[in-house]
Coordinates of C-alpha atoms in Angstrom, one line a residue:
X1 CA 24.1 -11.9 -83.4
X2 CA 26.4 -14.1 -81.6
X3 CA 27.7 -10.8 -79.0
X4 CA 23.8 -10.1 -78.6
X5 CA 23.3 -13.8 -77.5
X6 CA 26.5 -14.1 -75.4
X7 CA 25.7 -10.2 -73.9
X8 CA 22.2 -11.6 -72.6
X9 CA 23.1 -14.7 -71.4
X10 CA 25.9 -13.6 -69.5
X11 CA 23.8 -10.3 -68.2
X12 CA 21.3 -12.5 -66.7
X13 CA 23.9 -15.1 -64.7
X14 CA 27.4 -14.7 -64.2
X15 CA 29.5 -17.3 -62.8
X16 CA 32.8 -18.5 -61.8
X17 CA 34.9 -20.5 -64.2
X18 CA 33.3 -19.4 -67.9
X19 CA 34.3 -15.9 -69.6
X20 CA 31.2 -13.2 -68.4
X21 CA 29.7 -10.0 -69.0
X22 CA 29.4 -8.2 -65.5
X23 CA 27.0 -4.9 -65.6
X24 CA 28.6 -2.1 -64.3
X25 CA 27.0 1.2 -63.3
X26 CA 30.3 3.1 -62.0
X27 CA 28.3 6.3 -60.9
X28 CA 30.2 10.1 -61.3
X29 CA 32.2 10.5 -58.2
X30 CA 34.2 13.4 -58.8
X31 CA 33.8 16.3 -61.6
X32 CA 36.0 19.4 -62.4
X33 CA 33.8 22.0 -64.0
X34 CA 35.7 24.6 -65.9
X35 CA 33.8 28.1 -67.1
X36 CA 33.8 25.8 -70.3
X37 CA 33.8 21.8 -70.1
X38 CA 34.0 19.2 -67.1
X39 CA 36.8 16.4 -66.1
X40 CA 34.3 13.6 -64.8
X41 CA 35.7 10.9 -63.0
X42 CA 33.5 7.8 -62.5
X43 CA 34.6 4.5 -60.6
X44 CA 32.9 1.2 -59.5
X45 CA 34.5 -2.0 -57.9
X46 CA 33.2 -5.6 -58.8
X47 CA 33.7 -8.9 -57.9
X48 CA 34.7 -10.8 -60.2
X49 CA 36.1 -14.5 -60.6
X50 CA 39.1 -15.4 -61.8
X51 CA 40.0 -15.6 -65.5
X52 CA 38.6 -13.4 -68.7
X53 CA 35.7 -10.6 -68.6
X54 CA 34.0 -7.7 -69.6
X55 CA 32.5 -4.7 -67.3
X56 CA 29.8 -3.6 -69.0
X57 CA 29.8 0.5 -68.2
X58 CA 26.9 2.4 -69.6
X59 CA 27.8 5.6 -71.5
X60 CA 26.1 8.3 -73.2
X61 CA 25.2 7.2 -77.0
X62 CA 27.7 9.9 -78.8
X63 CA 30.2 9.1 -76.2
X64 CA 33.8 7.6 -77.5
X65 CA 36.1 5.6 -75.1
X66 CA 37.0 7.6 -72.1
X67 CA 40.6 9.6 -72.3
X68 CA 41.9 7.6 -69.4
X69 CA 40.8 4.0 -67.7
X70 CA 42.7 2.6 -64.7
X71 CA 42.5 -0.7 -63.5
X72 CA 43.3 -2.4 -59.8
X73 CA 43.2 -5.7 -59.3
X74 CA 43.0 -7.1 -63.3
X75 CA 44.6 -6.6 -66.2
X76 CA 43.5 -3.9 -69.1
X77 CA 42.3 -5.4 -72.2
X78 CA 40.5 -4.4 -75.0
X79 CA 38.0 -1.5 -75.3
X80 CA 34.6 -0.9 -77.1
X81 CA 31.9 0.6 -77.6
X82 CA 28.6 -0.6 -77.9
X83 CA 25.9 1.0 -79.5
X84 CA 22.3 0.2 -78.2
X85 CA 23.5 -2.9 -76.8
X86 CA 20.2 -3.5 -74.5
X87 CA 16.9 -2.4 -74.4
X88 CA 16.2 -2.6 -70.7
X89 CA 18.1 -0.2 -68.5
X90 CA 16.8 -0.7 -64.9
X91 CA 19.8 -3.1 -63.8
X92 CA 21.9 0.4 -64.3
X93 CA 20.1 2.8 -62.2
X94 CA 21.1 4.2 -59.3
X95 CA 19.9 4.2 -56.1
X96 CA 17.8 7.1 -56.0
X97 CA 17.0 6.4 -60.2
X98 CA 15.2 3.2 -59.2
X99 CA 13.3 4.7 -55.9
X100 CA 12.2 7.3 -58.8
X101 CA 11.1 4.4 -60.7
X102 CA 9.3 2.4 -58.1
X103 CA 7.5 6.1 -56.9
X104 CA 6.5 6.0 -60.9
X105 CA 5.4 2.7 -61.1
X106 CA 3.0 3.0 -58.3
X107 CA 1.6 6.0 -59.9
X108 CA 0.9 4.8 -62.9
X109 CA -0.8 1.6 -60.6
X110 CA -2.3 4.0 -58.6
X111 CA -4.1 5.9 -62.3
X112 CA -5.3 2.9 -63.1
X113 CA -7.2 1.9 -59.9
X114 CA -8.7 5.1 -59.9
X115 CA -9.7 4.8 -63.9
X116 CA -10.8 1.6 -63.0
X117 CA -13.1 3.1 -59.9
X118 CA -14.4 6.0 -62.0
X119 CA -15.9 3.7 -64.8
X120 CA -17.3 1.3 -62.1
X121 CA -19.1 5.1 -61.1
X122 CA -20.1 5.3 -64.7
X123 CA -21.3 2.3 -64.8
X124 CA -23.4 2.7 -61.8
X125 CA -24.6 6.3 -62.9
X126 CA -25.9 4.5 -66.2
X127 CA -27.6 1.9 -64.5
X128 CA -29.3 4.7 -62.3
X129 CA -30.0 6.6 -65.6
X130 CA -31.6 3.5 -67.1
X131 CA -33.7 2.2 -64.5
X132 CA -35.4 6.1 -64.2
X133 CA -35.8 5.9 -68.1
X134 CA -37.8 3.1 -67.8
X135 CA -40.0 3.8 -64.6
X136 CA -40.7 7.4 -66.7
X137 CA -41.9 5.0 -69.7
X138 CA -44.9 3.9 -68.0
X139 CA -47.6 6.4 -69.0
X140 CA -51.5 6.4 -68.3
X141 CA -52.2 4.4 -71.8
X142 CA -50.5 1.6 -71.1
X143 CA -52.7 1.3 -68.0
X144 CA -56.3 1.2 -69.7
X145 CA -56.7 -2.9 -69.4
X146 CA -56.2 -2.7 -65.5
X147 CA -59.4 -2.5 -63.3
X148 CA -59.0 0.8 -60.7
X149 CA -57.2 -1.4 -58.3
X150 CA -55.0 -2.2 -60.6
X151 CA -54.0 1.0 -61.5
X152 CA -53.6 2.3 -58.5
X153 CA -51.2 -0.1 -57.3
X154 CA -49.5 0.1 -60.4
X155 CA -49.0 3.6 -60.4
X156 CA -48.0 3.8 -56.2
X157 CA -45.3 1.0 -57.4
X158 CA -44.2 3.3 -60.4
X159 CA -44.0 6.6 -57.8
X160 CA -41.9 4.6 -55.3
X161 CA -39.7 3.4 -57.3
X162 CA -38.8 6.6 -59.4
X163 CA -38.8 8.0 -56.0
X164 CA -36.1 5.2 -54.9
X165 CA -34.3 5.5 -58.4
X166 CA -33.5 9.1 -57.9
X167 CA -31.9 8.6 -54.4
X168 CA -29.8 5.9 -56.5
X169 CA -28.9 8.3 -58.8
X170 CA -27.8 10.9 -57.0
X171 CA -25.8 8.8 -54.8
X172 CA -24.1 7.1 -57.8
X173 CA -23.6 11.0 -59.5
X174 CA -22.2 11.8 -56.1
X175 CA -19.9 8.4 -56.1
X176 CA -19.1 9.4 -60.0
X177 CA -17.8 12.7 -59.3
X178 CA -15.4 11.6 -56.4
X179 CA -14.1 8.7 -58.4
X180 CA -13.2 11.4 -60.9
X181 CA -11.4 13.9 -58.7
X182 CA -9.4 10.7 -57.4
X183 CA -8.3 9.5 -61.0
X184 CA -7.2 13.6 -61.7
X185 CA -5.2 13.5 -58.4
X186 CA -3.7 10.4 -59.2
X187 CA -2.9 12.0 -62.6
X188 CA -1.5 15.0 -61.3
X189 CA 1.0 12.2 -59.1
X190 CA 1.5 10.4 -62.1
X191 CA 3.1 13.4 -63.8
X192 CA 5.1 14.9 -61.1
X193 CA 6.8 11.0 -60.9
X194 CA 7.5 11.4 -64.9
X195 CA 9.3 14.8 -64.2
X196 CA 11.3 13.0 -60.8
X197 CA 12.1 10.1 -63.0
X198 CA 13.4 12.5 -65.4
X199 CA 15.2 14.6 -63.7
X200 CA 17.1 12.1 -61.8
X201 CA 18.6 11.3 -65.1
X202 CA 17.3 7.9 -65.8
X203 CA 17.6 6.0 -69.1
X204 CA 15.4 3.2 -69.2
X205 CA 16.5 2.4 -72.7
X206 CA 18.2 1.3 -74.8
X207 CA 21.6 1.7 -73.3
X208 CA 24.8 2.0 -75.0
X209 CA 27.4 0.6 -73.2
X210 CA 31.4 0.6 -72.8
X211 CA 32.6 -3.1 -72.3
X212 CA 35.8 -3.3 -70.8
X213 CA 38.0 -6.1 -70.8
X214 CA 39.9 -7.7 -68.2
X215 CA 42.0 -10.6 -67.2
X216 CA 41.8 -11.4 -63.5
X217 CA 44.4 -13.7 -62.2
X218 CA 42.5 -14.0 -58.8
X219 CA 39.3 -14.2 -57.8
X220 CA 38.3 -10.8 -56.1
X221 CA 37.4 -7.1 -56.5
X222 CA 38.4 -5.2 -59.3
X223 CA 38.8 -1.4 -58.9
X224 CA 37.6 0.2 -62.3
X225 CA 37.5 4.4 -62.8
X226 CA 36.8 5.8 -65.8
X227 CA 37.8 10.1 -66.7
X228 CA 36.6 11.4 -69.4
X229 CA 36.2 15.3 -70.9
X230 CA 32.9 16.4 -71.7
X231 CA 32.2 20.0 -73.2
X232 CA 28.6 20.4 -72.7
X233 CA 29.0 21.4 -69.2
X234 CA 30.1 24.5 -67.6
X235 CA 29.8 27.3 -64.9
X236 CA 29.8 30.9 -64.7
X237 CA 30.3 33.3 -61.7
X238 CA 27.0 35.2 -60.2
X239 CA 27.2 38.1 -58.0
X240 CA 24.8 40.1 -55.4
X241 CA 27.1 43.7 -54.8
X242 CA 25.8 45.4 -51.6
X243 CA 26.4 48.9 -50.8
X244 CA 26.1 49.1 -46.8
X245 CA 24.9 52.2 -44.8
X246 CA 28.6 52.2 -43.8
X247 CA 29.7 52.9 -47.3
X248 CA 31.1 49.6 -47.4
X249 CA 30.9 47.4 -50.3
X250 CA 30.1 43.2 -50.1
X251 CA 30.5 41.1 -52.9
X252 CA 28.6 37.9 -52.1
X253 CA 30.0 35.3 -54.8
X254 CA 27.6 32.3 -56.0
X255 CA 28.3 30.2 -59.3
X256 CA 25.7 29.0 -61.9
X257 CA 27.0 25.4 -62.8
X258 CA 24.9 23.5 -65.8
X259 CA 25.3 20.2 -67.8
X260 CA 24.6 18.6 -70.5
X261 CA 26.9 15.4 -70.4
X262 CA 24.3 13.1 -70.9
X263 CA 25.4 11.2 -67.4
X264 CA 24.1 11.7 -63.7
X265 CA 26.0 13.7 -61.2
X266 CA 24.2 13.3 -58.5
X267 CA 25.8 13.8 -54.6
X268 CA 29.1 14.1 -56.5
X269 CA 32.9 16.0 -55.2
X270 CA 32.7 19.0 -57.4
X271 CA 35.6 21.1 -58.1
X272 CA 35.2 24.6 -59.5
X273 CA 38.2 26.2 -62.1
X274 CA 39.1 29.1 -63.7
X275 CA 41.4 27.0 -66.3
X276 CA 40.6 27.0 -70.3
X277 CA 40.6 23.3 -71.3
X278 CA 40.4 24.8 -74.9
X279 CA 43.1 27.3 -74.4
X280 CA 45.7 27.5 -77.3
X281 CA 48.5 24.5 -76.2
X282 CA 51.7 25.2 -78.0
X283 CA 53.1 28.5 -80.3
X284 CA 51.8 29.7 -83.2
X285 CA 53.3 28.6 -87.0
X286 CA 55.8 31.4 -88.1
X287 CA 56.0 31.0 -92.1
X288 CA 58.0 32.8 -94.3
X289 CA 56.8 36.6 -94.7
X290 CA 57.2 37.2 -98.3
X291 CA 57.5 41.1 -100.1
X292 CA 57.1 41.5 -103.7
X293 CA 55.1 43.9 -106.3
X294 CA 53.3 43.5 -109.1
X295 CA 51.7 45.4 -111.9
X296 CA 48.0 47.3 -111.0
X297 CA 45.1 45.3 -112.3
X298 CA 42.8 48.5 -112.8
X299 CA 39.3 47.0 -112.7
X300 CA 36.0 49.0 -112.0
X301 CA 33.3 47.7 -109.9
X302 CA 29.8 48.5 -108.7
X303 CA 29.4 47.2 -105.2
X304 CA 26.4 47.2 -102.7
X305 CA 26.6 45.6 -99.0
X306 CA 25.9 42.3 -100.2
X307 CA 27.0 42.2 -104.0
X308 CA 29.6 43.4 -105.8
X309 CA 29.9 43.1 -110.3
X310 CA 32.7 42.7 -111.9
X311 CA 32.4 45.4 -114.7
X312 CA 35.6 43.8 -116.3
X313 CA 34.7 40.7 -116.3
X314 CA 31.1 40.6 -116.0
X315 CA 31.3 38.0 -113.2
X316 CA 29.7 38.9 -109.3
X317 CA 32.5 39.6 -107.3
X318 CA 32.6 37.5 -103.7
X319 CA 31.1 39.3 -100.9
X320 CA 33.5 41.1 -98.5
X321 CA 33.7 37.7 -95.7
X322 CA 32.3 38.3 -92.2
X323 CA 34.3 37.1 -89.3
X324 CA 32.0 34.7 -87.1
X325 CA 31.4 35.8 -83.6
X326 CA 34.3 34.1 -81.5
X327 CA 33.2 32.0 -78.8
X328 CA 33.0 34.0 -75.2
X329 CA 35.6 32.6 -72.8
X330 CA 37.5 34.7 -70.1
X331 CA 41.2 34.9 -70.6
X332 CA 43.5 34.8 -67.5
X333 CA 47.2 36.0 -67.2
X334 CA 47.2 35.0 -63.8
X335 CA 47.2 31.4 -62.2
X336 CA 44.4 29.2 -62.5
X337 CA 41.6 29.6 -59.4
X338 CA 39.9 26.6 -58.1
X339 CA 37.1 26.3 -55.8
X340 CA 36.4 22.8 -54.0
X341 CA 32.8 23.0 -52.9
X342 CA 33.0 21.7 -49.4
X343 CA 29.7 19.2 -49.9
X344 CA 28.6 17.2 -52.3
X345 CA 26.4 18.3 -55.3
X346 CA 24.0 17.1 -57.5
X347 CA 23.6 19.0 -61.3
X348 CA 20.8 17.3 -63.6
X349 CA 21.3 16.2 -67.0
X350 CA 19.8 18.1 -69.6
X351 CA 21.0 22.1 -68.7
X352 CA 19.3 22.6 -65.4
X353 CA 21.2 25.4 -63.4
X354 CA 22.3 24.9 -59.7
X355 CA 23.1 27.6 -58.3
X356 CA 26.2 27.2 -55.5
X357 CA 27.3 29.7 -52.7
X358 CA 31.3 30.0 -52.8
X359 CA 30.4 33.2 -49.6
X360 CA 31.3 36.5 -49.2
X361 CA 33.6 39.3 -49.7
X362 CA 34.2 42.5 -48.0
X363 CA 35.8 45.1 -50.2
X364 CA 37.3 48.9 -49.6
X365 CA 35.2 51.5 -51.6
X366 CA 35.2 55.1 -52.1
X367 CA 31.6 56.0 -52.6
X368 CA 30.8 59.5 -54.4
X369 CA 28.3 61.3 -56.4
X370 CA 28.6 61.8 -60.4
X371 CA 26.7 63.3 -62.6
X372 CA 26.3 64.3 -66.6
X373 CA 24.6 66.8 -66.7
X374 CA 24.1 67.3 -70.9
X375 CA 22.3 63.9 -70.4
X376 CA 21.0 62.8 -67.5
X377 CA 18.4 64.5 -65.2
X378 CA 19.8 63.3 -61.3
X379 CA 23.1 62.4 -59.9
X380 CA 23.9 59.4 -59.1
X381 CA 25.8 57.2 -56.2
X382 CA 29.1 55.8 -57.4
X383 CA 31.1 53.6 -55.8
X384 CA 35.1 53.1 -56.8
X385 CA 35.7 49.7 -55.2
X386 CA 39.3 47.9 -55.1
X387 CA 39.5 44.4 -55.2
X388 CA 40.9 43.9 -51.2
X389 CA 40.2 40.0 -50.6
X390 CA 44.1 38.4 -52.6
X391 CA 42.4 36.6 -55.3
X392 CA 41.0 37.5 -58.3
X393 CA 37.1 38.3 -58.8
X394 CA 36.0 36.6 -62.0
X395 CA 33.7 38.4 -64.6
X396 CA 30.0 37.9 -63.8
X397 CA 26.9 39.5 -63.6
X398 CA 26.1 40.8 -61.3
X399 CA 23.1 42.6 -59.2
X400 CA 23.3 45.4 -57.6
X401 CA 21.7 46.7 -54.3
X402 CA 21.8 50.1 -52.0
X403 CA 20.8 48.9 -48.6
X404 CA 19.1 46.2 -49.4
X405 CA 17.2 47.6 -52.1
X406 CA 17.9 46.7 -55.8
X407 CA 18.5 49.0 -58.1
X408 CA 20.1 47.3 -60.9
X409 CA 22.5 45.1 -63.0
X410 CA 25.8 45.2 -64.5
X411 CA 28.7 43.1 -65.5
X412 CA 31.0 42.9 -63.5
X413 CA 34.4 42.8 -64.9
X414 CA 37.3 40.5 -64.5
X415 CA 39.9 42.3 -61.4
X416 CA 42.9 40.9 -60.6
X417 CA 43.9 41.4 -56.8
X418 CA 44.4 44.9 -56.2
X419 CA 42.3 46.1 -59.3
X420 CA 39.8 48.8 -59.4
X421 CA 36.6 49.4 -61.3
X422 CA 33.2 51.6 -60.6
X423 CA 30.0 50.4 -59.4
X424 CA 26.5 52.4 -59.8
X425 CA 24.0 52.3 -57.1
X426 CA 21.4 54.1 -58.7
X427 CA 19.7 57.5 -59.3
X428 CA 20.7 60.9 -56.1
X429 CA 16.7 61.9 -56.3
X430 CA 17.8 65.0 -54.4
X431 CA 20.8 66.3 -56.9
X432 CA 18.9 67.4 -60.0
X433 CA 20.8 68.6 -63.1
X434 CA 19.2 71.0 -65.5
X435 CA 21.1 71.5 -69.0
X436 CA 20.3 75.0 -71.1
X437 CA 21.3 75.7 -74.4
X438 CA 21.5 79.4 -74.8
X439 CA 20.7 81.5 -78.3
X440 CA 24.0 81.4 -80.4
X441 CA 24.7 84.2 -82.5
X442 CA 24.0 82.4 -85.5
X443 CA 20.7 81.4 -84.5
X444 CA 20.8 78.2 -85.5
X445 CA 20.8 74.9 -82.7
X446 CA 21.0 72.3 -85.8
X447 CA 23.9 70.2 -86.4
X448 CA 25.2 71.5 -89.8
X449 CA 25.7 74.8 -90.0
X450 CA 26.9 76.8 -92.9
X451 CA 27.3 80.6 -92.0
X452 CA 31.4 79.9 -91.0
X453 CA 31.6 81.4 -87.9
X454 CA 29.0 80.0 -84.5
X455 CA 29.4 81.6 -80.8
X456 CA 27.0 79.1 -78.6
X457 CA 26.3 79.2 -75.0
X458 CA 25.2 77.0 -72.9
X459 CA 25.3 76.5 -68.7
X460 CA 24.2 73.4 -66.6
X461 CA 23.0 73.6 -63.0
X462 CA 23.1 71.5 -60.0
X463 CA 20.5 71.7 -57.2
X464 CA 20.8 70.2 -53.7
X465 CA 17.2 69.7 -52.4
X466 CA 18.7 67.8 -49.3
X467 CA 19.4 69.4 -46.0
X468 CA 22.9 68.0 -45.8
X469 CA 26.1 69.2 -48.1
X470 CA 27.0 66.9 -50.9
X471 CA 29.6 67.2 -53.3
X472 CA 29.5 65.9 -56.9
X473 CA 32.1 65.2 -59.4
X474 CA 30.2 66.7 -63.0
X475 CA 31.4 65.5 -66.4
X476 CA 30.4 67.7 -69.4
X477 CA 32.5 67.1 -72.8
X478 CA 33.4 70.3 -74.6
X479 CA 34.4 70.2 -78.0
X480 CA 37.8 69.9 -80.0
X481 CA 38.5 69.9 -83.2
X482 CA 41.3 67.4 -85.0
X483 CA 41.4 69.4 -88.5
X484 CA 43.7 73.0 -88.8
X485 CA 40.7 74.5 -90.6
X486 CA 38.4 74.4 -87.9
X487 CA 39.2 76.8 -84.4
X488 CA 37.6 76.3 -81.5
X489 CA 38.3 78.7 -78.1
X490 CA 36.2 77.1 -75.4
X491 CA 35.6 79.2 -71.9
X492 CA 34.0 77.5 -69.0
X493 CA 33.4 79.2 -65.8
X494 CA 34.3 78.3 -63.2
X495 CA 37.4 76.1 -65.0
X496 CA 37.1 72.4 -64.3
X497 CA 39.3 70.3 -62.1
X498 CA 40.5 68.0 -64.5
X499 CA 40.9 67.6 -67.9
X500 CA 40.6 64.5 -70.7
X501 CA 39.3 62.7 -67.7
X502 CA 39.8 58.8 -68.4
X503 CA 42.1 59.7 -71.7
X504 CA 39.0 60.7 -73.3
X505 CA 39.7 63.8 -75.3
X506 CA 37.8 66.8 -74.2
X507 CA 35.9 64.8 -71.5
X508 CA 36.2 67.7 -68.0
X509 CA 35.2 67.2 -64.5
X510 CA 34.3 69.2 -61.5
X511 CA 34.4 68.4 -58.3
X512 CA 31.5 70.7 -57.5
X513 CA 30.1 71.2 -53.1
X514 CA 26.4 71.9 -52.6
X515 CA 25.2 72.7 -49.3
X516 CA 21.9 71.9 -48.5
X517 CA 19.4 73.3 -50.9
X518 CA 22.1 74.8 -52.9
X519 CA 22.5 75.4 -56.5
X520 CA 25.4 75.5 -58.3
X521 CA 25.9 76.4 -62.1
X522 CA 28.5 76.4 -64.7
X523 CA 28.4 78.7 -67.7
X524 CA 30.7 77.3 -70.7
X525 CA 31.0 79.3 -73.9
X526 CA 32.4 77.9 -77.4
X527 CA 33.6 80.4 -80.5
X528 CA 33.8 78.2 -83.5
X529 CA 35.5 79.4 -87.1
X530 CA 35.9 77.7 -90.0
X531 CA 36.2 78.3 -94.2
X532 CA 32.6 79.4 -95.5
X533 CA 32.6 76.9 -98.2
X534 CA 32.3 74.2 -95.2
X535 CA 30.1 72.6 -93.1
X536 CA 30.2 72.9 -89.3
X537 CA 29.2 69.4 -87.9
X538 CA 28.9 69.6 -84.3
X539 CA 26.1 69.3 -81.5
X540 CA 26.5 71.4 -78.5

């Protein structure tokens, strides 16, 4: 009770000679944003008089004492954290937090004067409604005691004034429904200041704060900055790949940065890098590897996916364990890439993405046609891209586009300077493929066969419906076989270029010219043999 008392008085008048509590706001200046986790730096200078203090720093409420505090122009002292230490924030907003404030507090100002018009309408519009209640009362009965004179005045007053009351009621319906569309614009203001005030980060209370100690031996400013580590930030690279009409390939690179720190970084220096904060510091623990044997425990057991019993015991057996899904991070053998965005950058609390242009890259490509014929029904463009611009390319996703159209996604892997990789850029309309599967001399297409012996054929066909000449590098997979008992003799006419393309066993490419509206085919025959009492299990 006594630190709440002493907190309070001190919050509201500081002054020279007696111990004091000095708020503190010490915005983010600077942040380091790794793929995972952000280095925040926050400073603030105060004047302060000479002798024994506290800065009063708000922090986020699951927030422990920053990793480093330096000091210039006191000494450090002691360190604490205090939760919920006051309930009224405003004297540690920033700048543009309090303009968001003010723009909030004249919107909720502005609601009520328009509630307060709408019911003075109401009001009005019931008056209206009452007055023509009562002038429609007044029925011919109520007039039998008046001599002719009488009544006819009576009932030219009654006839003017309902006449007069409806004029007042229309205007005051017309007055109603304006002082109503002005209280739901006012509303729709009011709401757009909550989200402003929210999104500039504001806590209005209550605040927990850091108080920081010092001993001043002067009277003057004092220089305080504050880093600490915070994981719930991040960034991740974003790219736009653009395959030009000049077969050249542009990699325009952008980063996605988010945070959830729980503090404002707003118009701060923001650093960019590729380092792991959480990357494994020092060498594993080698332990002693020991060998020895022991007698077999036979046991039998009944297991499912999920259960296993115990037969021996009669006890459930555990469940085999299931490795958790590690957590995503790129690994880099190479050195550490930074990026230091050339302007200053504001990233709302609470995930919000800003999205950050770190510009272009022009890479050499070889672009080509491929196809798969067994699979696919068209060609399509390919481009073989080497990583030309000295640094490396992160891994991102990224989107893909063919002269300014897009025709796609991908992920775009990690490449070190000088790596390769292949790029798509969609469906070659005008190379169609066309796969047949011949009669075998079986006659059987299934997947098991029985009979011992199969002789399957089978031809795939490319068509150019272009006028111009296009050459296409075709992948089919013809079969192998791993076990002694089963022979294979494959035949492929013409032959293919290249064999166990990309170390992938059976996997053969040709490199295959069409002129325009050409056709092209490639007849492949397979003899298969194996014991009788076996199954063949193969699909052409």
């Amino acid at each position: 009770m006594r630190r709440i008392l002493f907190l309070t008085t001190c919050l509201s008048a500081p002054f020279a000679g007696q111990a004091a509590d000095f708020p503190t706001r010490a915005p983010v200046q600077t942040a380091v944003v790794y793929l995972q986790g952000a280095e925040i730096t926050r400073s603030a200078i105060e004047e302060v008089p000479a002798g024994r203090h506290r800065l009063l720093v708000p922090v986020p409420s699951d927030r422990q004492a920053p990793s480093r505090i330096e000091l210039r122009g006191a000494t450090l002292g002691t360190v604490e954290i205090l939760p919920d230490a006051v309930t009224d924030g405003r004297p540690y907003l920033s700048p543009n937090q309090q303009q968001a404030l003010a723009a909030l507090e004249a919107a909720e100002d502005a609601t009520h004067r328009a509630e307060d018009a709408r019911l003075r309408a109401a009001a009005a519009m019931k008056a209206a409604d009452d007055r023509l209640a009562f002038l429609r009362s007044v029925t011919g009965a109520s007039l039998t005691t008046l001599d002719p004179d009488q009544i006819t005045a009576t009932a030219t007053a009654v006839s003017d004034g309902t006449q007069a009351a409806e004029i007042i009621r229309a205007d005051a319906r017309a007055d109603l429904r304006a002082a109503e569309q002005a209280r739901d614009a006012a509303n729709r203001v009011l709401e757009q200041a909550k989200r402003d005030l929210a999104a500039s980060g504001a806590d209005l209370g209550p605040i927990t704060l850091m108080a920081v100690e010092i001993v001043a031996e002067d009277a003057g400013p004092v220089d305080l900055t504050l880093t600490s580590f915070a994981a719930n930030a991040g960034w991740s690279p974003v790219y736009d790949i653009h395959l030009d009409a000049d077969e050249k390939v542009t990699l325009t690179r952008k980063a996605t940065v988010w945070q959830r720190t729980g503090m404002t970084l707003s118009e701060v220096d923001l650093t960019l890098s590729t380092a792991d904060p959480f990357a494994q510091a020092g060498p594993s623990f080698v332990g002693p590897d020991r060998a020895r044997v022991v007698e077999p425990q036979p046991r039998v057991s009944v297991q499912s996916d999920t259960f296993a019993m115990d037969t021996a015991t009669g006890r459930a057996a555990p469940a085999p364990a299931i490795e958790s899904a590690a957590r995503l991070e790129p690994q880099f053998d190479g050195p550490v890439v930074t990026y230091v965005y050339p302007t200053a950058v504001t990233v709302p609390e609470g995930g919000g993405q800003v999205t950050l242009s770190l510009g272009d890259v022009t890479l050499d490509a070889r672009v080509f046609n491929r196809a798969a014929p067994r699979l696919d029904e068209t060609a399509f463009l390919m481009a073989d891209v080497t990583n030309t611009s000295g640094e490396p390319i992160l891994p991102g996703t990224a989107t893909l586009f063919r002269e300014d159209a897009r025709v796609g996604e991908t992920a775009l892997p990690l490449l070190a300077a000088g790596g390769e990789t292949e790029l798509a850029f969609g469906a070659q309309q005008h190379l169609r493929l066309e796969f047949v599967l011949l009669d075998n001399a079986t006659g059987d297409r299934g997947v098991f066969v029985t009979s011992g012996t199969r002789e399957q054929e089978m031809i795939f066909r490319l068509r150019n419906l272009s006028d111009s000449p296009e050459t296409v590098e075709t992948r089919f997979a013809l079969p192998f076989s791993e076990e002694e008992d089963l022979d294979i003799r494959v035949r492929a006419t013409p032959p293919p270029d290249r064999r166990d393309v990309d170390d992938l066993r059976g996997v053969s490419e040709w490199d295959i010219t069409l002129d325009g509206g050409a056709e092209a085919a490639v007849r492949i025959g397979v003899d298969l043999e194996w014991p009788e009492d076996e199954t063949l299990i193969w699909r052409p």
